[in-house]
Tab-separated table of C-alpha atoms in Angstrom:
chain	number	residue	atom	x	y	z
C	622	GLU	CA	2.881	143.247	-9.420
C	623	ALA	CA	2.488	139.595	-8.680
C	624	ALA	CA	4.458	136.434	-9.266
C	625	PHE	CA	2.804	133.049	-9.202
C	626	LEU	CA	3.996	129.856	-7.582
C	627	ALA	CA	2.576	126.585	-8.793
C	628	ARG	CA	3.215	122.952	-8.112
C	629	SER	CA	5.271	121.384	-10.903
C	630	GLY	CA	3.369	118.910	-13.010
C	631	GLY	CA	3.908	115.217	-12.719
C	632	ALA	CA	2.364	112.237	-11.080
C	633	GLY	CA	2.129	111.872	-7.354
C	634	GLY	CA	3.402	114.264	-4.757
C	635	LEU	CA	6.303	116.615	-4.800
C	636	ALA	CA	9.864	115.380	-4.937
C	637	GLN	CA	11.559	115.182	-1.561
C	638	TRP	CA	15.030	116.583	-1.403
C	639	VAL	CA	17.533	116.631	1.414
C	640	LEU	CA	19.511	119.591	2.677
C	641	VAL	CA	23.135	119.252	3.639
C	642	GLU	CA	24.300	122.056	5.911
C	643	LEU	CA	27.995	122.723	6.228
C	644	GLN	CA	29.777	125.244	8.355
C	645	GLY	CA	31.931	127.678	6.474
C	646	GLU	CA	32.435	127.517	2.755
C	647	VAL	CA	33.254	124.924	0.198
C	648	GLU	CA	35.984	125.855	-2.256
C	649	PRO	CA	36.997	124.057	-5.399
C	650	ARG	CA	40.402	122.441	-5.325
C	651	GLN	CA	41.198	123.788	-8.741
C	652	SER	CA	40.096	127.140	-9.964
C	653	GLY	CA	37.046	127.142	-12.165
C	654	GLY	CA	34.076	126.895	-9.900
C	655	LEU	CA	32.169	124.166	-8.209
C	656	ALA	CA	29.900	123.025	-11.026
C	657	GLY	CA	30.621	119.515	-12.140
C	658	SER	CA	33.113	118.869	-9.347
C	659	LEU	CA	32.899	116.043	-6.885
C	660	LEU	CA	32.134	117.224	-3.377
C	661	GLY	CA	32.794	114.017	-1.592
C	662	ASP	CA	31.318	110.808	-0.275
C	663	LEU	CA	28.367	110.523	2.061
C	664	HIS	CA	28.041	107.474	4.279
C	665	TYR	CA	25.792	106.490	7.110
C	666	THR	CA	26.979	104.440	10.049
C	667	ARG	CA	24.879	101.549	11.295
C	668	GLU	CA	23.405	103.909	13.843
C	669	GLY	CA	22.307	106.257	11.075
C	670	VAL	CA	24.955	108.917	11.700
C	671	PRO	CA	25.860	110.697	8.464
C	672	VAL	CA	29.552	110.851	7.650
C	673	LEU	CA	30.902	113.104	4.918
C	674	ILE	CA	34.328	112.711	3.419
C	675	VAL	CA	35.499	115.808	1.574
C	676	GLY	CA	38.980	115.726	0.180
C	677	HIS	CA	41.063	114.282	2.959
C	678	HIS	CA	38.754	115.462	5.709
C	679	ILE	CA	36.029	113.597	7.493
C	680	LEU	CA	32.999	115.229	9.010
C	681	TYR	CA	30.436	113.696	11.341
C	682	GLY	CA	26.950	115.081	11.308
C	683	LYS	CA	23.416	114.348	12.389
C	684	VAL	CA	20.054	113.890	10.743
C	685	VAL	CA	17.665	116.688	11.687
C	686	GLN	CA	13.952	116.732	10.918
C	687	LEU	CA	13.162	120.315	10.003
C	688	GLU	CA	10.586	121.996	12.193
C	689	LYS	CA	9.688	124.205	9.258
C	690	PRO	CA	10.150	122.347	5.985
C	691	PHE	CA	11.514	124.179	2.990
C	692	ALA	CA	9.936	124.470	-0.429
C	693	VAL	CA	12.324	124.720	-3.362
C	694	LEU	CA	11.176	127.273	-5.939
C	695	VAL	CA	12.451	127.518	-9.466
C	696	LYS	CA	11.911	130.778	-11.291
C	697	ARG	CA	10.441	130.501	-14.750
C	698	GLY	CA	9.451	132.887	-17.440
C	699	ALA	CA	10.986	135.994	-15.976
C	700	GLY	CA	10.244	138.636	-18.503
C	701	GLU	CA	8.049	141.542	-19.345
C	702	SER	CA	4.569	141.249	-17.952
C	703	GLY	CA	1.877	141.722	-20.517
C	704	PRO	CA	-1.758	142.731	-20.413
C	705	ALA	CA	-2.724	139.214	-19.430
C	706	GLY	CA	-0.893	139.589	-16.180
C	707	PRO	CA	2.441	138.752	-14.656
C	708	HIS	CA	4.565	136.204	-16.421
C	709	THR	CA	7.004	135.459	-13.700
C	710	HIS	CA	6.254	132.046	-12.284
C	711	TYR	CA	7.872	130.161	-9.479
C	712	THR	CA	7.339	126.432	-9.590
C	713	VAL	CA	7.472	124.505	-6.353
C	714	THR	CA	9.891	121.817	-7.435
C	715	ALA	CA	10.534	119.965	-4.221
C	716	LEU	CA	10.064	119.881	-0.493
C	717	ILE	CA	12.851	119.494	2.021
C	718	LYS	CA	11.885	118.019	5.360
C	719	THR	CA	15.252	116.635	6.447
C	720	LYS	CA	18.694	118.076	6.723
C	721	LEU	CA	22.081	116.555	7.377
C	722	LEU	CA	23.830	119.006	9.640
C	723	PHE	CA	27.613	118.942	9.774
C	724	LYS	CA	28.855	121.345	12.364
C	725	THR	CA	31.777	119.551	13.923
C	726	ARG	CA	35.253	120.463	12.858
C	727	PRO	CA	36.459	118.438	9.907
C	728	LYS	CA	39.140	115.981	10.946
C	729	PRO	CA	41.982	115.217	8.561
C	730	ILE	CA	42.178	111.567	7.632
C	731	ILE	CA	45.625	110.229	8.180
C	732	THR	CA	46.035	107.196	5.994
C	733	ASN	CA	49.664	106.512	6.422
C	734	VAL	CA	50.390	105.790	10.027
C	735	PRO	CA	54.018	104.811	10.277
C	736	LYS	CA	54.635	101.624	12.192
C	737	LYS	CA	56.419	102.099	15.402
C	738	VAL	CA	60.009	101.447	14.912
F	115	SER	CA	-1.002	127.903	-5.860
F	116	LEU	CA	0.691	130.806	-4.195
F	117	VAL	CA	1.248	134.399	-5.240
F	118	ILE	CA	3.902	136.921	-4.277
F	119	ARG	CA	2.435	140.424	-4.240
F	120	GLY	CA	3.861	143.872	-3.845
F	121	GLU	CA	4.732	147.065	-5.652
F	122	LYS	CA	8.286	148.283	-5.911
F	123	ASP	CA	7.921	150.414	-2.795
F	124	GLU	CA	6.277	147.711	-0.714
F	125	GLN	CA	7.689	144.744	1.194
F	126	ALA	CA	6.752	141.537	-0.588
F	127	VAL	CA	4.148	139.226	0.848
F	128	LEU	CA	3.225	135.695	-0.136
F	129	CYS	CA	-0.467	134.825	-0.413
F	130	SER	CA	-2.272	131.538	-0.456
F	131	LYS	CA	-5.945	131.384	-1.340
F	132	ASP	CA	-6.948	132.756	2.035
F	133	LYS	CA	-3.862	133.767	4.016
F	134	THR	CA	-1.115	136.367	3.811
F	135	TYR	CA	2.512	135.953	4.927
F	136	ASP	CA	5.365	138.423	5.370
F	137	MET	CA	8.488	137.354	3.498
F	138	LYS	CA	11.770	137.891	5.260
F	139	ARG	CA	15.144	136.938	3.930
F	140	ALA	CA	17.236	134.946	6.366
F	141	ASP	CA	20.954	134.703	5.962
F	142	THR	CA	23.116	131.991	7.425
F	143	SER	CA	26.869	131.746	7.662
F	144	ASN	CA	26.513	128.057	6.895
F	145	MET	CA	26.319	126.648	3.426
F	146	LEU	CA	23.118	124.907	2.432
F	147	LEU	CA	23.401	122.278	-0.286
F	148	PHE	CA	20.243	120.792	-1.753
F	149	ILE	CA	20.387	117.274	-3.025
F	150	PRO	CA	17.534	115.728	-4.965
F	151	GLY	CA	16.983	112.077	-4.289
F	152	CYS	CA	19.424	111.925	-1.417
F	153	LYS	CA	18.343	109.147	0.900
F	154	THR	CA	18.105	109.331	4.658
F	155	PRO	CA	19.371	106.454	6.818
F	156	GLU	CA	15.805	105.185	7.309
F	157	GLU	CA	15.178	105.095	3.597
F	158	LEU	CA	18.400	103.199	2.965
F	159	ASN	CA	17.646	100.678	5.689
F	160	ALA	CA	14.281	100.036	4.164
F	161	ASP	CA	15.833	99.540	0.775
F	162	GLN	CA	18.086	96.579	1.503
F	163	ALA	CA	18.546	95.877	-2.186
F	164	SER	CA	22.113	96.834	-2.825
F	165	CYS	CA	25.256	98.377	-1.491
F	166	ASP	CA	26.093	100.091	-4.714
F	167	ILE	CA	27.344	103.617	-4.811
F	168	ILE	CA	24.535	106.066	-5.552
F	169	HIS	CA	25.697	108.993	-7.624
F	170	SER	CA	23.830	112.059	-6.473
F	171	GLN	CA	24.074	115.520	-7.842
F	172	ILE	CA	23.960	118.594	-5.737
F	173	ALA	CA	21.292	120.691	-7.396
F	174	GLY	CA	22.500	123.902	-5.915
F	175	PHE	CA	23.589	125.713	-2.831
F	176	SER	CA	22.689	128.867	-0.996
F	177	ASN	CA	23.411	130.770	2.151
F	178	ASN	CA	20.080	132.470	2.411
F	179	TYR	CA	16.427	131.564	2.233
F	180	TRP	CA	12.998	133.153	2.614
F	181	GLU	CA	11.139	132.809	5.846
F	182	LEU	CA	7.370	133.198	5.924
F	183	ARG	CA	5.424	134.555	8.830
F	184	ARG	CA	1.640	134.809	8.809
F	185	CYS	CA	0.568	138.434	8.936
F	186	ARG	CA	-2.542	140.579	8.762
F	187	PRO	CA	-3.587	141.250	5.180
F	188	LYS	CA	-2.694	144.786	4.140
F	189	LEU	CA	-6.174	146.017	3.334
F	190	LYS	CA	-6.052	149.721	4.106
F	191	LYS	CA	-4.948	150.324	0.529
F	192	LEU	CA	-8.174	148.744	-0.705
F	193	ARG	CA	-10.335	151.439	0.818
F	194	LYS	CA	-7.857	154.092	-0.312
F	195	LEU	CA	-8.094	152.950	-3.936
F	196	LEU	CA	-11.871	152.767	-3.918
F	197	MET	CA	-12.118	156.194	-2.306
F	198	GLU	CA	-10.314	157.701	-5.277
F	199	ASP	CA	-13.605	157.729	-7.125
F	200	PRO	CA	-16.609	156.991	-4.897
F	201	TYR	CA	-19.901	156.393	-6.653
F	202	ASP	CA	-22.444	159.102	-6.062
F	203	GLY	CA	-25.355	157.915	-8.110
F	204	PRO	CA	-26.462	157.810	-11.725
F	205	ASP	CA	-27.115	161.564	-11.737
F	206	SER	CA	-23.559	162.242	-10.784
F	207	ARG	CA	-22.336	165.678	-11.698
F	208	LYS	CA	-18.788	164.397	-11.822
F	209	ASP	CA	-17.255	164.344	-15.248
F	210	GLN	CA	-16.824	160.608	-15.742
F	211	THR	CA	-14.357	161.071	-18.560
F	212	LEU	CA	-11.847	162.899	-16.363
F	213	THR	CA	-10.966	160.311	-13.774
F	214	PHE	CA	-10.400	156.681	-14.437
F	215	SER	CA	-9.600	155.326	-11.027
F	216	LYS	CA	-11.739	152.267	-11.268
F	217	TYR	CA	-10.705	148.778	-10.260
F	218	THR	CA	-11.839	145.346	-11.280
F	219	THR	CA	-11.292	142.282	-9.108
F	220	GLU	CA	-8.221	141.455	-11.205
F	221	ASP	CA	-6.814	144.943	-10.663
F	222	LEU	CA	-7.278	144.638	-6.927
F	223	LEU	CA	-5.649	141.214	-6.867
F	224	SER	CA	-2.500	142.660	-8.357
F	225	LEU	CA	-2.428	145.814	-6.234
F	226	ILE	CA	-3.483	144.678	-2.768
F	227	GLN	CA	-1.108	142.669	-0.586
F	228	ALA	CA	-3.618	140.126	0.625
F	229	SER	CA	-5.068	136.798	-0.394
F	230	GLU	CA	-8.071	136.673	-2.701
F	231	GLU	CA	-10.428	135.531	0.023
F	232	GLU	CA	-9.222	138.237	2.389
F	233	ILE	CA	-9.754	140.860	-0.318
F	234	LEU	CA	-13.244	139.631	-1.229
F	235	HIS	CA	-14.203	139.465	2.418
F	236	GLN	CA	-13.012	143.022	3.018
F	237	LEU	CA	-14.982	144.272	0.008
F	238	GLN	CA	-18.070	142.889	1.705
F	239	VAL	CA	-17.140	144.421	5.070
F	240	ILE	CA	-16.792	147.905	3.574
F	241	ASP	CA	-20.067	147.483	1.615
F	242	ALA	CA	-18.419	147.842	-1.768
F	243	CYS	CA	-20.495	146.912	-4.792
F	244	LYS	CA	-19.758	146.074	-8.381
F	245	ILE	CA	-20.984	148.617	-10.880
F	246	GLU	CA	-20.315	147.878	-14.546
F	247	GLY	CA	-17.649	145.385	-13.570
F	248	TYR	CA	-15.780	147.761	-11.267
F	249	TRP	CA	-15.714	147.666	-7.481
F	250	ARG	CA	-17.117	150.908	-6.076
F	251	ILE	CA	-17.662	152.420	-2.683
F	252	LEU	CA	-20.601	154.769	-2.305
F	253	GLU	CA	-20.092	158.439	-1.585
F	254	PHE	CA	-21.297	158.814	2.012
F	255	ASP	CA	-23.923	161.434	1.205
F	256	TYR	CA	-25.351	159.267	-1.541
F	257	GLU	CA	-25.359	156.288	0.783
F	258	MET	CA	-27.301	158.299	3.362
F	259	LYS	CA	-29.715	159.438	0.696
F	260	LEU	CA	-30.429	155.809	-0.230
F	261	LEU	CA	-30.741	154.791	3.405
F	262	ASN	CA	-33.121	157.642	4.027
F	263	HIS	CA	-35.392	156.520	1.173
F	264	VAL	CA	-35.605	153.105	2.789
F	265	THR	CA	-36.159	154.261	6.374
F	266	GLN	CA	-38.823	156.730	5.273
F	267	LEU	CA	-40.588	153.980	3.351
F	268	ILE	CA	-40.403	151.657	6.362
F	269	ASP	CA	-41.962	154.434	8.418
F	270	SER	CA	-44.749	155.300	5.974
F	271	GLU	CA	-45.616	151.625	5.445
F	272	SER	CA	-45.367	150.903	9.175
F	273	TRP	CA	-43.319	147.813	8.490
F	274	SER	CA	-41.581	145.951	11.253
F	275	LEU	CA	-37.836	146.626	11.112
F	276	SER	CA	-37.230	142.926	10.762
F	277	GLU	CA	-39.672	142.381	7.902
F	278	VAL	CA	-38.816	144.777	5.108
F	279	PRO	CA	-39.955	143.347	1.776
F	280	LEU	CA	-37.546	143.701	-1.134
F	281	ARG	CA	-40.256	143.636	-3.779
F	282	THR	CA	-42.185	146.581	-2.394
F	283	CYS	CA	-39.022	148.596	-1.850
F	284	LEU	CA	-38.087	148.138	-5.486
F	285	GLU	CA	-41.594	149.029	-6.620
F	286	GLU	CA	-41.879	152.150	-4.479
F	287	LEU	CA	-38.326	153.418	-4.793
F	288	GLY	CA	-37.433	152.161	-8.253
F	289	SER	CA	-38.427	155.442	-9.814
F	290	LEU	CA	-36.105	157.393	-7.529
F	291	GLU	CA	-32.959	155.296	-7.624
F	292	PRO	CA	-31.479	152.398	-9.618
F	293	ARG	CA	-32.862	149.050	-8.435
F	294	GLU	CA	-29.349	147.695	-7.872
F	295	MET	CA	-28.657	150.571	-5.491
F	296	ILE	CA	-31.857	149.975	-3.544
F	297	GLU	CA	-31.001	146.331	-3.151
F	298	HIS	CA	-27.409	147.227	-2.291
F	299	ILE	CA	-28.411	149.556	0.533
F	300	LEU	CA	-30.775	146.923	1.915
F	301	LEU	CA	-27.949	144.367	1.820
F	302	SER	CA	-25.547	146.775	3.465
F	303	TYR	CA	-27.860	147.673	6.314
F	304	GLY	CA	-29.888	144.534	6.702
F	305	ARG	CA	-29.823	140.764	6.735
F	306	LYS	CA	-31.440	139.146	3.741
F	307	TYR	CA	-33.745	136.166	4.186
F	308	THR	CA	-36.500	134.375	2.327
F	309	ASP	CA	-39.801	133.429	3.881
F	310	ASP	CA	-41.681	130.177	3.268
F	311	ALA	CA	-43.510	131.682	0.329
F	312	GLY	CA	-40.229	132.527	-1.339
F	313	GLU	CA	-40.498	136.274	-0.774
F	314	VAL	CA	-37.286	138.149	0.020
F	315	TYR	CA	-37.164	140.235	3.181
F	316	PHE	CA	-34.583	142.163	5.135
F	317	GLU	CA	-34.047	142.338	8.870
F	318	MET	CA	-32.587	145.793	9.349
F	319	HIS	CA	-29.453	146.282	11.482
F	320	GLU	CA	-30.489	148.818	14.099
F	321	ASP	CA	-26.932	149.367	15.312
F	322	LYS	CA	-25.503	149.931	11.869
F	323	ILE	CA	-28.233	152.402	10.901
F	324	CYS	CA	-27.873	154.394	14.111
F	325	ARG	CA	-24.109	154.417	13.645
F	326	ALA	CA	-24.360	155.774	10.111
F	327	ILE	CA	-26.692	158.527	11.239
F	328	ALA	CA	-24.273	159.439	14.020
F	329	GLN	CA	-21.473	159.708	11.467
F	330	MET	CA	-23.640	161.959	9.344
F	331	LEU	CA	-24.191	164.275	12.308
F	332	LEU	CA	-20.639	164.214	13.640
F	333	GLN	CA	-18.826	164.874	10.415
F	334	ASN	CA	-20.163	168.413	10.266
F	335	ALA	CA	-18.129	169.816	13.146
F	336	VAL	CA	-14.900	169.283	15.036
F	337	LYS	CA	-16.737	168.223	18.182
F	338	PHE	CA	-20.132	168.305	19.809
F	339	ASN	CA	-21.562	168.834	23.224
F	340	LEU	CA	-22.270	165.234	24.197
F	341	SER	CA	-25.741	165.608	25.649
F	342	GLU	CA	-26.914	167.841	22.790
F	343	PHE	CA	-25.561	165.358	20.310
F	344	GLN	CA	-27.319	162.434	21.985
F	345	GLU	CA	-30.618	164.288	21.852
F	346	VAL	CA	-30.359	165.195	18.184
F	347	TRP	CA	-29.104	161.735	17.345
F	348	GLN	CA	-32.022	159.954	19.008
F	349	GLN	CA	-34.447	162.232	17.197
F	350	SER	CA	-32.765	161.476	13.873
F	351	VAL	CA	-32.861	157.691	13.985
F	352	PRO	CA	-35.892	155.801	12.614
F	353	GLU	CA	-38.920	155.236	14.776
F	354	GLY	CA	-38.457	152.247	17.044
F	355	MET	CA	-34.650	152.393	17.096
F	356	THR	CA	-32.584	153.307	20.135
F	357	ALA	CA	-29.395	155.295	19.705
F	358	ARG	CA	-26.700	154.124	22.133
F	359	LEU	CA	-23.120	155.269	22.583
F	360	ASP	CA	-21.776	151.721	22.404
F	361	GLN	CA	-22.877	151.665	18.764
F	362	LEU	CA	-20.122	154.181	18.040
F	363	LYS	CA	-17.062	152.096	18.904
F	364	GLY	CA	-14.255	152.834	16.482
F	365	LEU	CA	-16.226	155.732	15.020
F	366	ALA	CA	-16.351	158.408	17.696
F	367	LEU	CA	-14.666	159.216	20.984
F	368	VAL	CA	-16.153	160.808	24.078
F	369	ASP	CA	-14.044	163.273	26.012
F	370	LYS	CA	-15.051	162.853	29.622
F	371	THR	CA	-12.496	165.376	30.870
F	372	SER	CA	-13.984	168.400	29.173
F	373	ARG	CA	-16.787	170.366	30.808
F	374	PRO	CA	-19.316	169.849	29.345
F	375	GLU	CA	-18.444	166.413	28.000
F	376	THR	CA	-17.912	166.364	24.259
F	377	ILE	CA	-17.855	163.828	21.454
F	378	PHE	CA	-15.930	163.886	18.186
F	379	LEU	CA	-15.511	161.763	15.101
F	380	LEU	CA	-12.512	159.408	15.102
F	381	LYS	CA	-12.684	156.608	12.572
F	382	VAL	CA	-10.378	153.647	13.059
F	383	GLU	CA	-10.104	153.225	9.281
F	384	ASP	CA	-8.495	156.659	9.031
F	385	LEU	CA	-5.666	155.618	11.349
F	386	PRO	CA	-2.340	154.061	10.274
F	387	GLU	CA	-2.168	150.335	9.544
F	388	ASP	CA	1.257	149.738	11.078
F	389	ASN	CA	1.155	148.843	14.781
F	390	GLN	CA	3.689	151.354	16.065
F	391	GLU	CA	2.335	154.145	13.891
F	392	ARG	CA	-1.197	153.393	15.042
F	393	PHE	CA	-0.223	153.692	18.690
F	394	ASN	CA	1.771	156.850	17.993
F	395	SER	CA	-1.197	158.536	16.371
F	396	LEU	CA	-3.558	157.420	19.141
F	397	PHE	CA	-1.231	158.851	21.784
F	398	ARG	CA	-0.967	162.064	19.826
F	399	ILE	CA	-4.733	162.375	19.951
F	400	ARG	CA	-4.931	161.595	23.647
F	401	GLU	CA	-2.103	161.163	26.118
F	402	LYS	CA	-3.720	158.572	28.346
F	403	TRP	CA	-6.295	155.972	27.376
F	404	THR	CA	-8.369	153.514	29.332
F	405	GLU	CA	-8.516	149.999	27.949
F	406	VAL	CA	-12.222	150.380	27.197
F	407	ASP	CA	-11.639	153.492	25.102
F	408	ILE	CA	-8.589	152.278	23.208
F	409	THR	CA	-9.729	148.732	22.437
F	410	PRO	CA	-11.954	149.589	19.428
F	411	TYR	CA	-8.992	151.439	17.925
F	412	ILE	CA	-6.478	148.593	18.208
F	413	GLN	CA	-8.667	145.507	17.947
F	414	ASP	CA	-7.951	145.148	14.247
F	415	LEU	CA	-4.204	145.022	14.905
F	416	CYS	CA	-4.428	141.722	16.738
F	417	ALA	CA	-2.686	138.910	14.908
F	418	GLU	CA	-4.118	135.405	14.951
F	419	LYS	CA	-4.432	134.447	18.631
F	420	GLN	CA	-3.081	137.781	19.868
F	421	THR	CA	-5.093	139.725	22.435
F	422	VAL	CA	-5.590	143.444	22.942
F	423	GLY	CA	-3.865	143.006	26.303
F	424	ALA	CA	-0.766	141.628	24.599
F	425	LEU	CA	-0.689	144.592	22.224
F	426	LEU	CA	-0.995	147.035	25.109
F	427	THR	CA	1.833	145.333	26.968
F	428	LYS	CA	4.032	145.637	23.924
F	429	TYR	CA	3.250	149.139	22.721
F	430	ALA	CA	2.111	151.026	25.791
F	431	ARG	CA	2.954	151.647	29.396
F	432	SER	CA	0.329	151.493	32.088
F	433	SER	CA	-0.188	153.588	35.176
F	434	MET	CA	-2.973	154.358	37.623
F	435	GLN	CA	-4.908	157.591	37.417
F	436	ASN	CA	-7.676	158.285	39.929
F	437	GLY	CA	-7.943	154.599	40.666
F	438	VAL	CA	-8.325	153.713	36.987
F	439	LYS	CA	-5.709	151.908	34.909
F	440	VAL	CA	-4.622	154.036	31.953
F	441	TYR	CA	-2.191	153.509	29.097
F	442	ASN	CA	0.237	155.982	27.632
F	443	SER	CA	3.069	155.940	25.165
F	444	ARG	CA	6.329	154.147	25.918
F	445	ARG	CA	8.311	157.011	24.490
F	446	PRO	CA	7.767	160.738	23.985
F	447	ILE	CA	5.509	161.489	21.051
F	448	SER	CA	6.362	164.451	18.862
């Protein structure tokens, strides 16, 4: 049995995606899954340090160039294979050469600091 | 493009046009989010245009991924498949309607866990040929019969071993065997070249011919008295060729501890493909090996840039015996 991987059509090279790596898990605030929900805001400081704000937490990360880049594969045409050969195809949709790694503990953002009385 | 190959009972490999990679699943406790079009700090700096909010969608997330590691192509199965129905000539007494274990290139590409180039190269190495669109290996006896026709003709025509003309071979032997088979045996045991006049010649491989004749002699018994074997062997090879023991690397093993010394058939292609299993079977055959003796039987296990020495360090333990370094198994072999 064989499955084929092919570059997706389109002009120019492959799309470049970015990986965001978080420690632990991300859970939706409400029940109902993650799809369609807002994760948070991504900022970069002037020094290029990525900052992620999720809910009322703030995470500091770093930009890492991947030693071994990733290829993103999308499965297509999974079905019965016929006499012409296998029909399962994986299309290389994008390459990932960079990741934003967030491994420090999220800090809660305290917005209301009472004035000293 | 790339292909993932493997049957249900095999571990999947990924193949490019000419390389093969093991696929291993790696799990991480971290969460990996992939974001198309997400910009890195450098890209944003370069694009001074605006400070607007960019709405990006997370395409997906995962906590595992596939890791690829280059590996040796898994080619032992190729020989196994082709040996299911070796070709033994047009006058075959085999009932051709009974077995249908024949493989086209396409069949092999879907069954063998190796890249196309690695498969095609191996087909050449094992002297397979295409007959009626199917890849076939010759039955050894038939192969020897063909080789014998050629060596006898070389002898009767007093040709130089490096100037064997294709045309005359086809003319003289064409009535005995199919022309494609005559040409195939010349290609298997010789180097083809064309002279200035455009005539095709073959330079015969002395070592390969002597080796085949040794196999023919050795396969008839469990083992042979070494000196008797060497005598018969030299008498059996074509005029002008010298039979030498170093031609038999990976084919036969000499037992220097027996009195008298003996020799027996041991073909590397009959041994397991997996590294640990290969060493286990070698140590079952003989408890202690010198590096010289074991090298032909583990050479093919070397990965890109790996040496025989590295393999021995990993899979064997060394000790000194009578002033000679020998290797034995790291653990007891059943």
